[in-house]
Every structure is written in structure tokens, then in C-alpha cells.
């Protein structure tokens, strides 16, 4: 089998197993990763060993598992440093609320948490816990903190849990995790080498007067994640961003704008060097017809105030109409009839692809760290499951790259 058939050939994955019932899936996960060419070493916490035996993991991985900082072998080789140097990816699956909290707070009180602190390489986690524990403010806060530090968060999935509750908190199935590992390494593969991409991100602000504006809840996280991942995949990025509270991504040309009009001008100007245009921004469809140069005053006796709005330019539609157009990818943020509305926009705006974003589902879309998309071309559909926005970005860019290359 060649590398194309075994996409993880030569990849070294350190599998950290923490103590959740989903640990029983790790034997299957290891087997599938090895089938795809990966080399696997396993680290188990004390609790993990309550759910699956070290002997099982040793047998499927072909290596003695590591579980302590204090064995003579560990001390002789400073095992935690050796292991993190060896690995191309540290994958923690299942990742319990406890190990997530340790990661977020930099606690290193066993081998696995010490490895997390010692590694300079990428970490991916697959959360698995009861739905209440997952939704707890502390867990959500910890997840946001580690996502900010570039930890990939894969899952969780929704469904029946071991305790009988139903909801978010199931570890992703081994097949899904293998696909995520393949995509993760594909993002290293520079599949967008030398491609110039313009990305719009964040909200627009449409001023009413010097102190007020119309806007929306877009945080820019999805667009910025696409910019970061596309840059890592080798693309030259122009990121046209509405007002957001995010750090500028490295090695990306960042153009800051406020209004849809400014975003439109910057987008047209970027066409000088643009092979792919990705419109992730939540652009205000309308703006106030008139900008009041002084702060509008509350008027005595007037309870209803009408503000006349006029249409903004449709940025992606105008980009898709230039000759020759770049490869155009739109988003469709919808709360109902998602597929129908997305397909209408794909056609009306003359796009090559559209990423439908169901923003009626809590925990995804606007201002969250995770998302899930369904990408439509004229004839096909691709589902990107609920995951950290960086992971969603990698999968989206992989789909875009294949279609862009096919069209060239
Ligand atoms: O920023 P985050 O908090 O991470 O949230 C991400 C997101 C939910 C904003 C993002 O995933 C998303 O769905 N972006 C599109 C939001 C949107 O405004 O969709 P729309 O259906 O209204 O617009 C359709 C497409 O036309 C979009 O590509 C939009 O960028 C583009 N558009 C819309 C209006 C306009 N005047 N010009 C445009 O280019």
C-alpha cells in the first residue's frame, strides 16, 4: 500500500487515554490508526486502567504502555520528554472533564498531564463525559481556554450516554477520529501551496450616529480559523476583518474594516491577487439610510422611532460576477430550512460552494468555539461534523482545495 492508500504512514501518534467509559473504544481506535499507517504509543492515566487493561492496549499498539513518571525506565530516559519529542500529535481520547481542567490550568500531576505541559507539538482532545459535566460553566470555560491555545477539540458527539442521559458528551467514534487525524495531517501537507485566498470575517458595523450602530453577534472566530489553517496549508492570505476581539493571525495580511461598504471596497481591491474568495463575514444586509452627524437625542413624546434602512452591496455576489471570477465560497447562516436557503444562495450569488451553517443549534455558529457545516456544490453535499472551529476549517479547506483543483 502506498501513502495515498495509508495516509497516516510515517505519522507518530501518542494516544493519551484518560478515565472514562469510552476508553473501551481505544483498542479499536488504535487498530484503525495503525491500519492507516500510523505508529501508536499509549499513555494511560490510573483511572483509564479501570476501563481498559494496559495489556489490551499493549497488544493492539505493539508497544508497552506508559503510565507513570516514576518507574526506573521512565526516570532513566526522562520518558515524558522522550515521548513528546517522538510524537507528531498527542491525541487524548477519551478526554475527561478532569484532564481538560488540568490542561487548562497547567496542572501536571501524572504522566499524561505532564506530557501535555511538556509538549510543544500539537494536542487534540476528544471530550467524553456526561452532558451536565460537559455543559458545566467550568468545563466550557476550560474548553475555551485550551481552544485559544490552539488545542484541537474533536467532538463531543450527541446521543445516549452510558449513564442513560441523552445529549452532547459522547466520545467520537473511532472512524470519525481516524478521519480527523487524516485531515489534521493533510493540513500539514501544504495542499494550498501558493494559492492566494481572500477571506472575509466577523461582523460589519453600520453607523446610525457617532455612538450607535447596527451589527450582529459574529465573533470572527470561524473566519480567523479558516485564515490560520489556510496559511498553514501554504496559502497566501488576505483577511478582511470586521471589528472583532481576536489577535491578528501570524503571516496573514490583515485589513481591518467597519462597514459593509468598506469590506466591499477591500474585497474588490484584493482581487488583484485572489484565486479563492471565502465570504465568512456576517455582513449587514441593510444600513441606515442616513448617518446623523450628531448623537441622536431621545425625543419627548415620541415612543416609536422609525429608522429607514437601505440595502448594502452584496459583496460575494459582486465578486462572483467579475470576469474571470475567483473560486467563490459563501456561507449561509440560517435558522430554518437550512438546505433550501443555502442552495438558493449558491445559485443566486453564482458561487462554487456554499457552507450552510445552522445557527439555530446552541453551541455552534455565532460566537462559539465550535461549529458544524454542510457544504453544497451544485451537485454534491459534504457534512462537516460538530468540532472545534479550527478542525471545521481544515475540513472545509480540504473540500475547497479539491474542488478548486478540479476546476483549474
Ligand atoms: O464569526 P463567528 O462568531 O465565528 O460565526 C461564524 C458565522 C456564523 C458568522 C459564519 O460561520 C457564517 O455563517 N457566516 C455567514 C453569515 C451570513 O451573514 O450569512 P448570510 O446567509 O446572511 O450571507 C450569505 C453569504 O453572503 C455569506 O457568505 C455572506 O458573507 C455573504 N454576504 C452577505 C450579505 C452581503 N451584503 N454581502 C455578502 O457578501
XYZ file of C-alpha atoms and ligand atoms in Angstrom:
447
model
C 0.000 0.000 0.000
C 1.307 3.457 -0.813
C 0.989 6.697 1.109
C -2.215 7.705 -0.659
C -3.839 4.445 0.499
C -2.352 4.715 4.018
C -2.484 8.454 4.668
C -1.010 8.184 8.167
C 2.137 6.384 7.030
C 5.123 7.705 8.993
C 2.923 9.631 11.450
C 3.586 9.113 15.138
C 0.588 9.497 17.393
C 0.811 9.481 21.164
C -2.593 8.300 22.385
C -3.386 9.563 25.890
C -6.252 7.662 27.493
C -7.971 9.231 30.487
C -10.538 7.579 32.713
C -13.909 7.454 31.003
C -16.095 4.576 29.903
C -15.338 5.467 26.265
C -11.775 4.231 26.909
C -13.011 0.812 25.785
C -13.113 2.227 22.214
C -9.373 2.914 22.305
C -8.414 -0.599 21.240
C -10.462 -0.192 18.065
C -9.190 3.360 17.571
C -5.569 2.174 17.845
C -6.171 -0.689 15.420
C -7.740 1.659 12.840
C -4.972 4.263 13.177
C -2.345 1.559 12.648
C -4.278 0.288 9.597
C -3.907 3.794 8.136
C -0.138 3.636 8.660
C 0.293 5.453 11.990
C 2.663 4.348 14.721
C 0.971 4.469 18.117
C 2.354 4.766 21.641
C -0.110 4.753 24.514
C -0.139 6.665 27.797
C -2.793 5.733 30.344
C -3.926 7.512 33.481
C -4.608 5.462 36.610
C -8.375 5.809 36.042
C -8.091 4.778 32.374
C -6.741 1.423 33.529
C -10.046 0.835 35.341
C -11.830 0.888 31.967
C -9.414 -0.908 29.617
C -6.395 -3.010 30.508
C -2.801 -1.988 29.760
C -2.327 -5.477 28.279
C -5.066 -4.845 25.709
C -3.513 -1.529 24.699
C -0.015 -3.043 24.629
C -1.222 -5.849 22.383
C -3.035 -3.631 19.856
C -0.367 -0.895 19.763
C 2.608 -3.276 19.754
C 4.337 -1.266 22.495
C 4.408 -1.387 26.288
C 2.140 1.380 27.554
C 3.433 4.263 29.681
C 1.595 5.160 32.858
C 3.953 6.602 35.443
C 6.531 9.295 35.928
C 8.324 7.198 38.491
C 9.238 3.805 37.012
C 13.004 3.113 36.752
C 12.765 3.148 32.908
C 10.857 6.441 32.968
C 13.454 8.027 35.221
C 16.385 6.681 33.185
C 15.222 8.192 29.897
C 13.148 11.127 31.212
C 10.285 9.394 29.469
C 7.876 12.307 29.296
C 10.364 14.393 27.334
C 11.271 11.478 25.058
C 7.622 10.726 24.336
C 6.621 14.272 23.417
C 9.692 14.644 21.197
C 8.766 11.407 19.442
C 5.131 12.302 18.728
C 3.767 14.263 15.756
C 0.427 14.528 17.565
C -0.730 13.988 21.138
C -4.314 12.734 20.923
C -6.214 12.467 24.201
C -9.214 10.185 23.765
C -11.342 9.994 25.757
C -10.604 13.373 27.362
C -12.484 13.632 30.629
C -13.559 16.897 32.277
C -10.686 16.309 34.701
C -7.884 16.113 32.137
C -9.404 19.108 30.293
C -9.320 21.096 33.554
C -5.690 20.071 34.113
C -4.775 21.137 30.590
C -6.487 24.470 31.011
C -4.740 25.160 34.336
C -1.332 23.701 33.569
C -1.574 21.030 36.272
C 0.997 18.249 35.846
C 0.346 15.607 38.492
C 0.672 12.397 36.469
C 2.389 11.262 33.273
C -0.369 12.317 30.841
C -0.889 15.801 32.265
C 2.905 16.266 32.453
C 3.174 15.328 28.773
C 0.545 17.957 27.932
C 2.611 20.610 29.653
C 5.928 19.375 28.233
C 4.914 19.150 24.597
C 5.496 21.899 22.084
C 3.717 19.862 19.436
C 0.024 19.772 18.586
C -2.556 18.394 21.003
C -6.013 17.162 20.023
C -8.619 16.052 22.520
C -11.834 14.101 22.122
C -14.041 15.101 25.069
C -16.195 12.399 26.639
C -18.322 12.949 29.709
C -21.848 13.254 30.999
C -23.868 16.021 29.279
C -24.235 18.033 32.524
C -20.480 17.877 33.118
C -19.858 18.949 29.515
C -22.246 21.873 29.768
C -20.967 22.990 33.189
C -19.616 26.545 33.054
C -16.232 25.372 34.355
C -15.819 22.798 31.570
C -16.954 25.236 28.873
C -14.567 27.833 30.245
C -11.702 25.319 30.268
C -12.502 24.288 26.678
C -12.469 27.928 25.541
C -9.105 28.489 27.220
C -7.448 25.474 25.598
C -9.035 26.249 22.198
C -7.418 29.716 22.416
C -4.098 27.923 22.981
C -4.585 26.002 19.726
C -5.613 22.665 21.220
C -7.844 20.889 18.687
C -11.177 19.862 20.195
C -12.723 16.947 18.327
C -16.310 16.394 19.372
C -18.114 15.512 21.524
C -20.917 13.742 19.704
C -24.537 13.823 20.768
C -26.582 10.783 21.801
C -27.356 8.286 24.543
C -24.736 8.247 27.267
C -23.534 5.401 29.461
C -25.425 6.903 32.420
C -28.689 6.948 30.444
C -28.742 10.731 29.843
C -29.047 11.992 26.284
C -27.078 14.918 24.902
C -23.628 16.164 23.975
C -20.783 14.302 25.639
C -20.134 11.064 23.760
C -16.609 10.459 22.506
C -16.446 10.488 18.683
C -16.424 7.011 17.147
C -13.006 5.581 16.160
C -13.732 6.033 12.427
C -14.500 9.737 12.911
C -11.325 10.206 14.979
C -9.237 8.462 12.324
C -10.704 10.819 9.673
C -9.885 13.791 11.885
C -6.278 12.576 12.263
C -6.020 12.162 8.485
C -7.389 15.680 7.946
C -5.108 17.046 10.632
C -2.022 15.714 8.876
C -3.430 16.775 5.478
C -3.436 20.337 6.853
C 0.333 19.972 7.177
C 0.513 18.812 3.589
C 0.576 22.306 2.044
C -2.312 21.416 -0.259
C -2.921 25.143 -0.845
C 0.685 25.958 -1.630
C 0.995 29.326 -3.461
C -2.780 29.767 -3.731
C -3.961 33.307 -2.899
C -7.071 33.377 -0.738
C -9.158 36.316 0.433
C -11.298 35.650 3.491
C -13.914 37.984 4.963
C -14.592 37.522 8.673
C -16.504 38.965 11.594
C -19.468 41.331 11.637
C -19.918 44.698 9.965
C -20.983 47.816 11.841
C -23.423 50.162 10.150
C -23.325 53.514 11.899
C -26.507 55.365 12.862
C -24.754 58.266 14.541
C -21.307 58.805 16.118
C -22.101 56.448 19.029
C -24.561 53.838 17.707
C -24.520 51.179 15.047
C -26.346 48.119 13.710
C -24.330 44.895 13.893
C -24.601 41.184 14.763
C -23.063 38.516 17.002
C -20.295 37.306 14.694
C -17.055 36.974 16.670
C -14.796 36.381 13.661
C -13.640 33.034 15.135
C -14.727 30.955 12.126
C -13.147 33.279 9.551
C -9.937 33.633 11.559
C -9.725 29.829 11.965
C -10.015 29.467 8.188
C -7.273 32.079 7.724
C -4.907 30.377 10.197
C -5.445 26.892 8.739
C -5.252 28.007 5.103
C -1.979 29.804 5.861
C -0.584 26.620 7.434
C -1.661 24.738 4.305
C 0.577 27.014 2.242
C -1.855 29.699 1.011
C -1.174 33.460 0.863
C -3.947 35.010 2.900
C -5.686 38.369 2.821
C -8.042 38.513 5.789
C -10.620 41.302 5.593
C -11.997 41.586 9.076
C -14.869 43.449 10.641
C -14.423 44.600 14.267
C -13.519 41.595 16.457
C -11.618 40.891 19.675
C -9.148 38.393 18.234
C -5.375 38.532 17.903
C -4.173 39.073 14.339
C -3.110 35.710 12.871
C 0.589 35.335 12.043
C 1.788 35.603 8.431
C -1.551 36.872 7.173
C -2.287 40.239 5.508
C -4.968 41.690 7.772
C -7.217 44.509 6.557
C -9.490 45.925 9.241
C -12.828 47.400 8.181
C -16.008 48.522 9.900
C -18.879 48.755 7.429
C -20.111 46.555 4.590
C -19.104 49.345 2.192
C -15.514 49.255 3.467
C -15.498 45.437 3.337
C -16.770 45.606 -0.239
C -14.016 48.035 -1.323
C -11.285 45.970 0.370
C -12.666 42.786 -1.222
C -12.647 44.267 -4.724
C -9.101 45.567 -4.179
C -7.944 42.093 -3.077
C -8.950 40.618 -6.448
C -5.602 41.659 -7.945
C -4.262 38.564 -6.257
C -7.080 36.197 -5.417
C -7.606 32.627 -6.576
C -10.201 31.750 -3.934
C -12.641 34.127 -2.194
C -14.234 32.859 1.030
C -17.036 35.015 2.453
C -17.372 34.048 6.090
C -18.286 37.525 7.341
C -21.754 38.239 8.649
C -22.357 41.311 6.528
C -25.283 43.578 7.389
C -27.740 43.316 4.511
C -29.029 46.828 5.275
C -27.593 50.035 6.684
C -29.248 53.197 7.985
C -30.259 55.408 5.051
C -28.887 58.428 6.858
C -25.921 58.901 9.194
C -26.697 61.521 11.841
C -23.525 63.534 12.350
C -24.517 64.341 15.963
C -25.750 61.880 18.591
C -29.468 61.266 18.055
C -31.453 62.572 21.000
C -34.369 60.922 22.757
C -37.385 62.982 21.792
C -40.046 63.830 24.319
C -43.447 62.345 23.487
C -42.106 60.055 20.729
C -42.360 56.380 21.704
C -41.904 54.794 18.260
C -38.865 55.688 16.225
C -38.629 54.534 12.602
C -35.203 54.164 11.078
C -35.085 53.861 7.314
C -32.625 51.238 6.082
C -31.178 50.832 2.605
C -29.547 47.786 1.051
C -25.810 47.210 1.327
C -23.854 45.835 -1.627
C -23.817 42.030 -1.756
C -20.057 41.524 -1.547
C -19.713 37.898 -2.578
C -22.278 38.249 -5.369
C -20.335 41.162 -6.842
C -17.025 39.250 -6.537
C -18.559 36.219 -8.268
C -19.679 38.471 -11.143
C -16.243 39.825 -12.106
C -14.597 38.299 -15.172
C -12.888 35.935 -14.637
C -14.207 35.313 -11.112
C -12.099 33.712 -8.395
C -13.323 30.393 -6.981
C -16.121 31.663 -4.724
C -17.178 30.104 -1.424
C -20.047 31.610 0.534
C -21.566 30.823 3.894
C -25.261 30.680 4.676
C -26.187 31.316 8.297
C -29.717 30.000 8.632
C -32.175 29.265 11.413
C -34.698 27.263 9.349
C -34.964 25.391 6.014
C -31.175 25.453 6.011
C -30.574 23.348 2.898
C -33.209 25.130 0.811
C -31.922 28.615 1.676
C -28.285 27.601 1.192
C -28.956 26.139 -2.250
C -30.884 29.278 -3.257
C -27.904 31.447 -2.246
C -25.455 29.132 -4.065
C -27.400 29.697 -7.280
C -28.425 33.353 -6.858
C -24.905 34.509 -5.925
C -23.240 32.272 -8.584
C -20.994 30.540 -6.038
C -18.853 27.448 -6.494
C -19.534 26.187 -2.963
C -21.655 27.266 -0.024
C -21.178 26.263 3.618
C -24.543 26.049 5.321
C -24.390 26.959 8.984
C -27.396 26.018 11.099
C -27.179 28.803 13.672
C -30.356 27.748 15.492
C -28.381 24.985 17.272
C -26.832 26.085 20.574
C -23.033 25.776 20.953
C -22.341 26.285 17.245
C -22.209 29.150 14.770
C -22.126 32.715 16.071
C -19.604 33.432 18.812
C -18.927 29.828 19.822
C -15.675 27.877 19.663
C -17.269 25.029 17.739
C -19.224 24.693 14.544
C -20.719 22.159 12.137
C -21.302 22.800 8.438
C -22.854 21.196 5.411
C -21.058 22.204 2.249
C -23.006 22.198 -1.029
C -21.719 22.304 -4.570
C -24.181 22.331 -7.466
C -24.388 18.551 -7.397
C -22.998 17.289 -4.086
C -23.166 17.647 -0.335
C -20.427 17.205 2.314
C -21.092 17.108 6.044
C -18.511 18.532 8.438
C -19.456 17.270 11.917
C -19.545 19.376 15.093
C -15.966 20.190 16.097
C -13.639 22.961 17.136
C -13.689 25.764 14.514
C -10.056 25.063 13.556
C -10.908 21.467 12.754
C -14.001 22.546 10.828
C -11.770 24.972 8.921
C -9.310 22.192 7.991
C -12.131 20.024 6.656
C -13.725 22.918 4.788
C -10.391 23.880 3.206
C -9.756 20.268 2.184
C -13.114 20.255 0.345
C -12.427 23.686 -1.192
C -8.940 22.634 -2.320
C -10.269 19.514 -4.113
C -12.972 21.494 -5.950
C -10.630 24.367 -6.767
C -8.014 21.991 -8.205
C -10.680 20.155 -10.222
C -11.927 23.468 -11.708
C -8.473 24.848 -12.602
O -17.819 34.821 13.396
P -18.269 33.635 14.203
O -18.792 34.038 15.566
O -17.204 32.583 14.296
O -19.528 32.969 13.478
C -19.367 32.387 12.231
C -20.548 32.700 11.301
C -21.812 32.106 11.884
C -20.706 34.217 11.144
C -20.189 32.074 9.905
O -19.998 30.717 10.046
C -21.281 32.317 8.896
O -22.248 31.578 8.787
N -21.116 33.416 8.100
C -22.109 33.915 7.157
C -23.076 34.793 7.884
C -24.078 35.437 6.994
O -24.232 36.624 7.068
O -24.717 34.670 6.160
P -25.842 35.178 5.110
O -26.628 33.956 4.858
O -26.546 36.366 5.593
O -24.999 35.584 3.827
C -24.737 34.670 2.776
C -23.351 34.898 2.202
O -23.300 36.174 1.552
C -22.238 34.920 3.238
O -21.132 34.320 2.646
C -22.001 36.411 3.486
O -20.654 36.670 3.849
C -22.280 36.977 2.098
N -22.828 38.347 2.119
C -24.000 38.633 2.724
C -24.502 39.918 2.654
C -23.774 40.917 1.957
N -24.219 42.151 1.886
N -22.605 40.593 1.382
C -22.120 39.338 1.448
O -21.038 39.058 0.906
